[in-house]
mmCIF file of C-alpha atoms in Angstrom:
data_model
loop_
_atom_site.group_PDB
_atom_site.id
_atom_site.type_symbol
_atom_site.label_atom_id
_atom_site.label_comp_id
_atom_site.label_asym_id
_atom_site.label_seq_id
_atom_site.Cartn_x
_atom_site.Cartn_y
_atom_site.Cartn_z
ATOM 1 C CA PRO A 1 41.481 16.329 66.474
ATOM 2 C CA THR A 2 43.458 14.876 63.608
ATOM 3 C CA HIS A 3 41.960 11.478 64.299
ATOM 4 C CA VAL A 4 38.479 12.947 64.372
ATOM 5 C CA LEU A 5 39.020 14.785 61.098
ATOM 6 C CA HIS A 6 40.334 11.597 59.479
ATOM 7 C CA ASN A 7 37.274 9.651 60.560
ATOM 8 C CA SER A 8 34.970 12.419 59.344
ATOM 9 C CA THR A 9 36.736 12.446 55.975
ATOM 10 C CA MET A 10 36.545 8.689 55.629
ATOM 11 C CA SER A 11 32.889 8.794 56.621
ATOM 12 C CA ALA A 12 32.137 11.336 53.885
ATOM 13 C CA PHE A 13 33.957 9.226 51.266
ATOM 14 C CA THR A 14 32.095 6.138 52.440
ATOM 15 C CA VAL A 15 28.694 7.828 52.156
ATOM 16 C CA THR A 16 29.537 9.220 48.709
ATOM 17 C CA ALA A 17 30.733 5.843 47.446
ATOM 18 C CA SER A 18 27.642 4.169 48.826
ATOM 19 C CA LEU A 19 25.338 6.641 47.091
ATOM 20 C CA ALA A 20 27.228 6.283 43.807
ATOM 21 C CA SER A 21 26.971 2.514 44.058
ATOM 22 C CA ARG A 22 23.208 2.700 44.608
ATOM 23 C CA VAL A 23 22.711 5.076 41.663
ATOM 24 C CA ALA A 24 24.766 2.817 39.385
ATOM 25 C CA SER A 25 22.801 -0.196 40.552
ATOM 26 C CA ALA A 26 19.488 1.527 39.881
ATOM 27 C CA ALA A 27 20.673 2.626 36.438
ATOM 28 C CA SER A 28 21.759 -0.891 35.524
ATOM 29 C CA THR A 29 18.358 -2.207 36.631
ATOM 30 C CA THR A 30 16.282 0.264 34.587
ATOM 31 C CA ALA A 31 18.510 0.410 31.493
ATOM 32 C CA PRO A 32 17.388 -2.929 30.013
ATOM 33 C CA ARG A 33 13.733 -1.892 30.232
ATOM 34 C CA ARG A 34 14.449 1.335 28.367
ATOM 35 C CA ALA A 35 16.424 -0.554 25.737
ATOM 36 C CA VAL A 36 13.519 -2.937 25.196
ATOM 37 C CA VAL A 37 11.063 -0.067 24.698
ATOM 38 C CA VAL A 38 13.335 1.710 22.235
ATOM 39 C CA LYS A 39 14.105 -1.483 20.362
ATOM 40 C CA ALA A 40 10.419 -2.377 20.106
ATOM 41 C CA GLY A 41 9.667 0.960 18.456
ATOM 42 C CA GLY A 42 6.607 1.489 20.647
ATOM 43 C CA PHE A 43 5.013 -1.857 19.764
ATOM 44 C CA THR A 44 4.002 -4.212 22.564
ATOM 45 C CA PRO A 45 2.093 -7.501 22.443
ATOM 46 C CA ASP A 46 -0.999 -6.029 24.133
ATOM 47 C CA LYS A 47 -3.738 -4.732 21.874
ATOM 48 C CA THR A 48 -5.001 -1.878 24.018
ATOM 49 C CA VAL A 49 -3.838 1.499 25.226
ATOM 50 C CA GLY A 50 -5.435 1.624 28.634
ATOM 51 C CA THR A 51 -8.982 0.466 27.910
ATOM 52 C CA GLU A 52 -9.047 1.478 24.231
ATOM 53 C CA PRO A 53 -8.140 -0.792 21.285
ATOM 54 C CA VAL A 54 -4.664 -0.099 19.992
ATOM 55 C CA VAL A 55 -4.100 1.172 16.455
ATOM 56 C CA PHE A 56 -0.844 0.569 14.613
ATOM 57 C CA PHE A 57 -0.040 2.946 11.780
ATOM 58 C CA THR A 58 2.858 4.532 9.953
ATOM 59 C CA ASP A 59 3.414 8.260 9.642
ATOM 60 C CA LYS A 60 4.417 9.971 6.415
ATOM 61 C CA ASN A 61 8.083 9.742 7.422
ATOM 62 C CA GLY A 62 7.838 5.953 7.561
ATOM 63 C CA ASP A 63 8.051 5.728 11.355
ATOM 64 C CA ALA A 64 5.942 3.140 13.199
ATOM 65 C CA LYS A 65 3.300 4.601 15.479
ATOM 66 C CA ARG A 66 1.001 3.108 18.105
ATOM 67 C CA GLY A 67 -1.912 4.884 19.731
ATOM 68 C CA THR A 68 -5.625 5.159 20.322
ATOM 69 C CA GLU A 69 -8.330 5.691 17.731
ATOM 70 C CA ALA A 70 -8.433 9.400 18.545
ATOM 71 C CA GLU A 71 -4.680 9.734 18.122
ATOM 72 C CA TYR A 72 -4.816 7.989 14.769
ATOM 73 C CA VAL A 73 -7.761 10.097 13.520
ATOM 74 C CA ALA A 74 -5.938 13.278 14.568
ATOM 75 C CA ALA A 75 -2.826 12.158 12.690
ATOM 76 C CA ARG A 76 -4.858 11.240 9.617
ATOM 77 C CA ASP A 77 -6.773 14.525 9.601
ATOM 78 C CA SER A 78 -3.508 16.453 9.778
ATOM 79 C CA GLN A 79 -2.200 14.354 6.849
ATOM 80 C CA GLU A 80 0.556 12.838 8.937
ATOM 81 C CA THR A 81 -0.317 9.208 8.150
ATOM 82 C CA TYR A 82 1.184 6.953 5.505
ATOM 83 C CA ARG A 83 -0.835 3.813 6.014
ATOM 84 C CA ALA A 84 -2.993 2.467 8.812
ATOM 85 C CA SER A 85 -4.140 -0.918 10.066
ATOM 86 C CA THR A 86 -5.099 -2.647 13.251
ATOM 87 C CA VAL A 87 -2.882 -5.276 14.843
ATOM 88 C CA THR A 88 -4.841 -7.941 12.968
ATOM 89 C CA GLY A 89 -4.261 -6.213 9.639
ATOM 90 C CA VAL A 90 -7.978 -5.486 9.106
ATOM 91 C CA LEU A 91 -8.813 -1.837 8.529
ATOM 92 C CA PRO A 92 -11.565 -0.844 11.011
ATOM 93 C CA GLY A 93 -14.798 0.748 9.842
ATOM 94 C CA TRP A 94 -14.061 4.105 11.466
ATOM 95 C CA ALA A 95 -10.876 4.362 9.395
ATOM 96 C CA ALA A 96 -12.660 3.940 6.053
ATOM 97 C CA GLY A 97 -10.820 5.801 3.354
ATOM 98 C CA ALA A 98 -7.595 5.903 5.337
ATOM 99 C CA ILE A 99 -5.558 4.288 2.598
ATOM 100 C CA ALA A 100 -7.112 6.377 -0.158
ATOM 101 C CA ASP A 101 -6.455 9.588 1.810
ATOM 102 C CA SER A 102 -2.874 8.679 2.599
ATOM 103 C CA THR A 103 0.274 9.388 0.655
ATOM 104 C CA ILE A 104 1.080 5.732 -0.008
ATOM 105 C CA ASN A 105 2.677 5.033 -3.374
ATOM 106 C CA TYR A 106 3.834 1.831 -5.009
ATOM 107 C CA THR A 107 6.866 1.284 -7.201
ATOM 108 C CA ILE A 108 6.664 0.516 -10.896
ATOM 109 C CA GLN A 109 7.862 -3.012 -10.132
ATOM 110 C CA GLN A 110 4.933 -3.512 -7.762
ATOM 111 C CA ALA A 111 2.534 -2.061 -10.316
ATOM 112 C CA PHE A 112 3.681 -4.550 -12.967
ATOM 113 C CA ALA A 113 3.839 -7.527 -10.598
ATOM 114 C CA PHE A 114 1.301 -10.295 -11.193
ATOM 115 C CA LYS A 115 0.414 -10.247 -7.498
ATOM 116 C CA ALA A 116 -1.311 -7.185 -6.087
ATOM 117 C CA PRO A 117 0.789 -5.375 -3.451
ATOM 118 C CA GLU A 118 -0.398 -5.639 0.127
ATOM 119 C CA GLY A 119 -2.777 -2.891 1.202
ATOM 120 C CA HIS A 120 -3.733 -1.695 -2.282
ATOM 121 C CA VAL A 121 -7.219 -0.205 -2.659
ATOM 122 C CA ARG A 122 -7.820 -2.587 -5.571
ATOM 123 C CA GLY A 123 -7.522 -5.562 -3.250
ATOM 124 C CA THR A 124 -6.290 -8.641 -5.100
ATOM 125 C CA VAL A 125 -6.464 -7.041 -8.560
ATOM 126 C CA SER A 126 -2.918 -6.727 -9.883
ATOM 127 C CA GLY A 127 -1.648 -3.985 -12.158
ATOM 128 C CA PRO A 128 -1.255 -6.225 -15.222
ATOM 129 C CA GLU A 129 -4.791 -7.583 -14.842
ATOM 130 C CA LEU A 130 -6.219 -4.069 -14.599
ATOM 131 C CA MET A 131 -4.236 -2.797 -17.602
ATOM 132 C CA ASN A 132 -4.914 -5.843 -19.758
ATOM 133 C CA GLY A 133 -8.602 -5.684 -18.883
ATOM 134 C CA ARG A 134 -8.860 -2.065 -19.971
ATOM 135 C CA LEU A 135 -6.882 -2.735 -23.141
ATOM 136 C CA ALA A 136 -9.081 -5.725 -23.952
ATOM 137 C CA MET A 137 -12.299 -3.750 -23.488
ATOM 138 C CA VAL A 138 -11.154 -1.003 -25.852
ATOM 139 C CA ALA A 139 -9.630 -3.468 -28.303
ATOM 140 C CA PHE A 140 -12.641 -5.779 -28.483
ATOM 141 C CA VAL A 141 -15.142 -2.978 -29.054
ATOM 142 C CA SER A 142 -12.876 -1.313 -31.648
ATOM 143 C CA ALA A 143 -11.978 -4.538 -33.445
ATOM 144 C CA ALA A 144 -15.553 -5.821 -33.510
ATOM 145 C CA GLY A 145 -16.831 -2.510 -34.839
ATOM 146 C CA ALA A 146 -14.166 -2.377 -37.527
ATOM 147 C CA GLU A 147 -14.827 -5.973 -38.585
ATOM 148 C CA LEU A 148 -18.529 -5.296 -38.967
ATOM 149 C CA SER A 149 -17.876 -2.245 -41.101
ATOM 150 C CA SER A 150 -14.865 -3.373 -43.148
ATOM 151 C CA ALA A 151 -14.654 -7.197 -42.755
ATOM 152 C CA GLU A 152 -10.942 -6.840 -41.934
ATOM 153 C CA THR A 153 -9.223 -9.050 -39.426
ATOM 154 C CA VAL A 154 -7.516 -7.613 -36.335
ATOM 155 C CA SER A 155 -4.086 -7.979 -37.967
ATOM 156 C CA GLN A 156 -5.272 -6.108 -41.042
ATOM 157 C CA GLN A 157 -6.720 -3.340 -38.865
ATOM 158 C CA PHE A 158 -3.388 -3.005 -37.049
ATOM 159 C CA ALA A 159 -1.523 -2.833 -40.371
ATOM 160 C CA ASP A 160 -3.831 -0.002 -41.500
ATOM 161 C CA ALA A 161 -3.042 2.233 -38.501
ATOM 162 C CA PRO A 162 -0.169 0.903 -36.367
ATOM 163 C CA VAL A 163 0.780 4.304 -34.908
ATOM 164 C CA ALA A 164 -2.754 5.035 -33.721
ATOM 165 C CA VAL A 165 -3.094 1.562 -32.179
ATOM 166 C CA LEU A 166 0.234 1.756 -30.360
ATOM 167 C CA PHE A 167 -0.499 5.299 -29.181
ATOM 168 C CA THR A 168 -3.866 4.184 -27.753
ATOM 169 C CA ILE A 169 -2.218 1.234 -25.974
ATOM 170 C CA SER A 170 0.447 3.538 -24.497
ATOM 171 C CA ILE A 171 -2.122 6.027 -23.199
ATOM 172 C CA ILE A 172 -4.172 3.309 -21.501
ATOM 173 C CA ILE A 173 -1.117 1.701 -19.880
ATOM 174 C CA PHE A 174 0.332 5.047 -18.790
ATOM 175 C CA GLY A 175 -2.932 6.275 -17.272
ATOM 176 C CA SER A 176 -3.567 2.984 -15.492
ATOM 177 C CA LEU A 177 0.016 2.888 -14.189
ATOM 178 C CA ILE A 178 -0.215 6.364 -12.644
ATOM 179 C CA SER A 179 -3.457 5.670 -10.789
ATOM 180 C CA TYR A 180 -2.332 2.213 -9.676
ATOM 181 C CA GLN A 181 0.985 3.459 -8.300
ATOM 182 C CA ALA A 182 -0.772 6.333 -6.525
ATOM 183 C CA ASN A 183 -3.203 3.855 -4.928
ATOM 184 C CA THR A 184 -6.138 5.981 -6.047
ATOM 185 C CA GLU A 185 -9.604 4.869 -4.977
ATOM 186 C CA PRO A 186 -11.736 4.500 -8.154
ATOM 187 C CA THR A 187 -14.916 6.568 -8.155
ATOM 188 C CA ALA A 188 -18.138 4.791 -9.095
ATOM 189 C CA VAL A 189 -20.166 6.485 -11.833
ATOM 190 C CA GLY A 190 -23.723 5.236 -11.689
ATOM 191 C CA PRO A 191 -23.734 1.483 -12.299
ATOM 192 C CA PHE A 192 -20.067 1.510 -13.313
ATOM 193 C CA THR A 193 -18.081 0.402 -10.280
ATOM 194 C CA ALA A 194 -14.537 -0.872 -9.781
ATOM 195 C CA GLU A 195 -15.811 -4.433 -9.375
ATOM 196 C CA LYS A 196 -17.759 -4.276 -12.644
ATOM 197 C CA GLU A 197 -14.760 -2.824 -14.444
ATOM 198 C CA VAL A 198 -12.676 -5.818 -13.404
ATOM 199 C CA LEU A 199 -15.441 -8.263 -14.419
ATOM 200 C CA ASN A 200 -15.945 -6.598 -17.802
ATOM 201 C CA GLY A 201 -12.200 -6.531 -18.332
ATOM 202 C CA ARG A 202 -11.922 -10.261 -17.703
ATOM 203 C CA CYS A 203 -14.777 -10.970 -20.122
ATOM 204 C CA ALA A 204 -13.157 -8.721 -22.734
ATOM 205 C CA MET A 205 -9.822 -10.539 -22.353
ATOM 206 C CA VAL A 206 -11.541 -13.848 -23.001
ATOM 207 C CA GLY A 207 -13.455 -12.389 -25.941
ATOM 208 C CA MET A 208 -10.404 -10.745 -27.501
ATOM 209 C CA GLY A 209 -8.325 -13.879 -27.029
ATOM 210 C CA SER A 210 -11.005 -15.974 -28.696
ATOM 211 C CA LEU A 211 -11.255 -13.507 -31.572
ATOM 212 C CA LEU A 212 -7.500 -13.556 -32.191
ATOM 213 C CA ALA A 213 -7.337 -17.334 -31.927
ATOM 214 C CA PHE A 214 -10.151 -17.807 -34.472
ATOM 215 C CA GLU A 215 -8.640 -15.374 -36.971
ATOM 216 C CA THR A 216 -5.170 -16.881 -36.567
ATOM 217 C CA LEU A 217 -6.520 -20.332 -37.439
ATOM 218 C CA LYS A 218 -9.060 -19.340 -40.130
ATOM 219 C CA HIS A 219 -7.351 -16.269 -41.602
ATOM 220 C CA VAL A 220 -10.719 -14.552 -41.965
ATOM 221 C CA ALA A 221 -12.644 -12.027 -39.894
ATOM 222 C CA LEU A 222 -14.972 -13.562 -37.336
ATOM 223 C CA LEU A 223 -17.691 -10.901 -37.685
#
């Protein structure tokens, strides 16, 4: 009986050890796959979820997300998105307005950089170009009008009212900086669109630069 009990005990230990070995082996086999998924953050090389095109986006907490169009739209409608794009980096037509509706914000360094930050609603228009364009439009119209009425050069006009000029410059820069950092989509008013604002700003910069250059060399008002 003792011999039988000993064999039964050994048999139980053998079965238990065998099962434990199999469980450990299975765990070691599946663990690397789990680690890869966690490390990848949900991103995989394939561009579909089942049969639907995959959408990569970031939620408002800054976490990377991957899902279908419906999942992205649901997240956007519930204001859970930060920024969205496809795997190719091209915003799809059905996601129009995604960036403008999101909570994306840019730093002051990005706003003053001479290269537009990636994903900005203004495209390739940098903050300095936008601000200088607006300043030039206001300055050229004001300076030209003052020269026609008083025959004073731009430097003389500035000497007459330096506080008012500097205050106007500060307001324009401050207002432009807020909207640029907030990534606000400009609203078209009739024929006045964002593209035309940039074009007019560039023309005004050239015009104002030419006006200042002429008056610096000739020391007389151009108009």
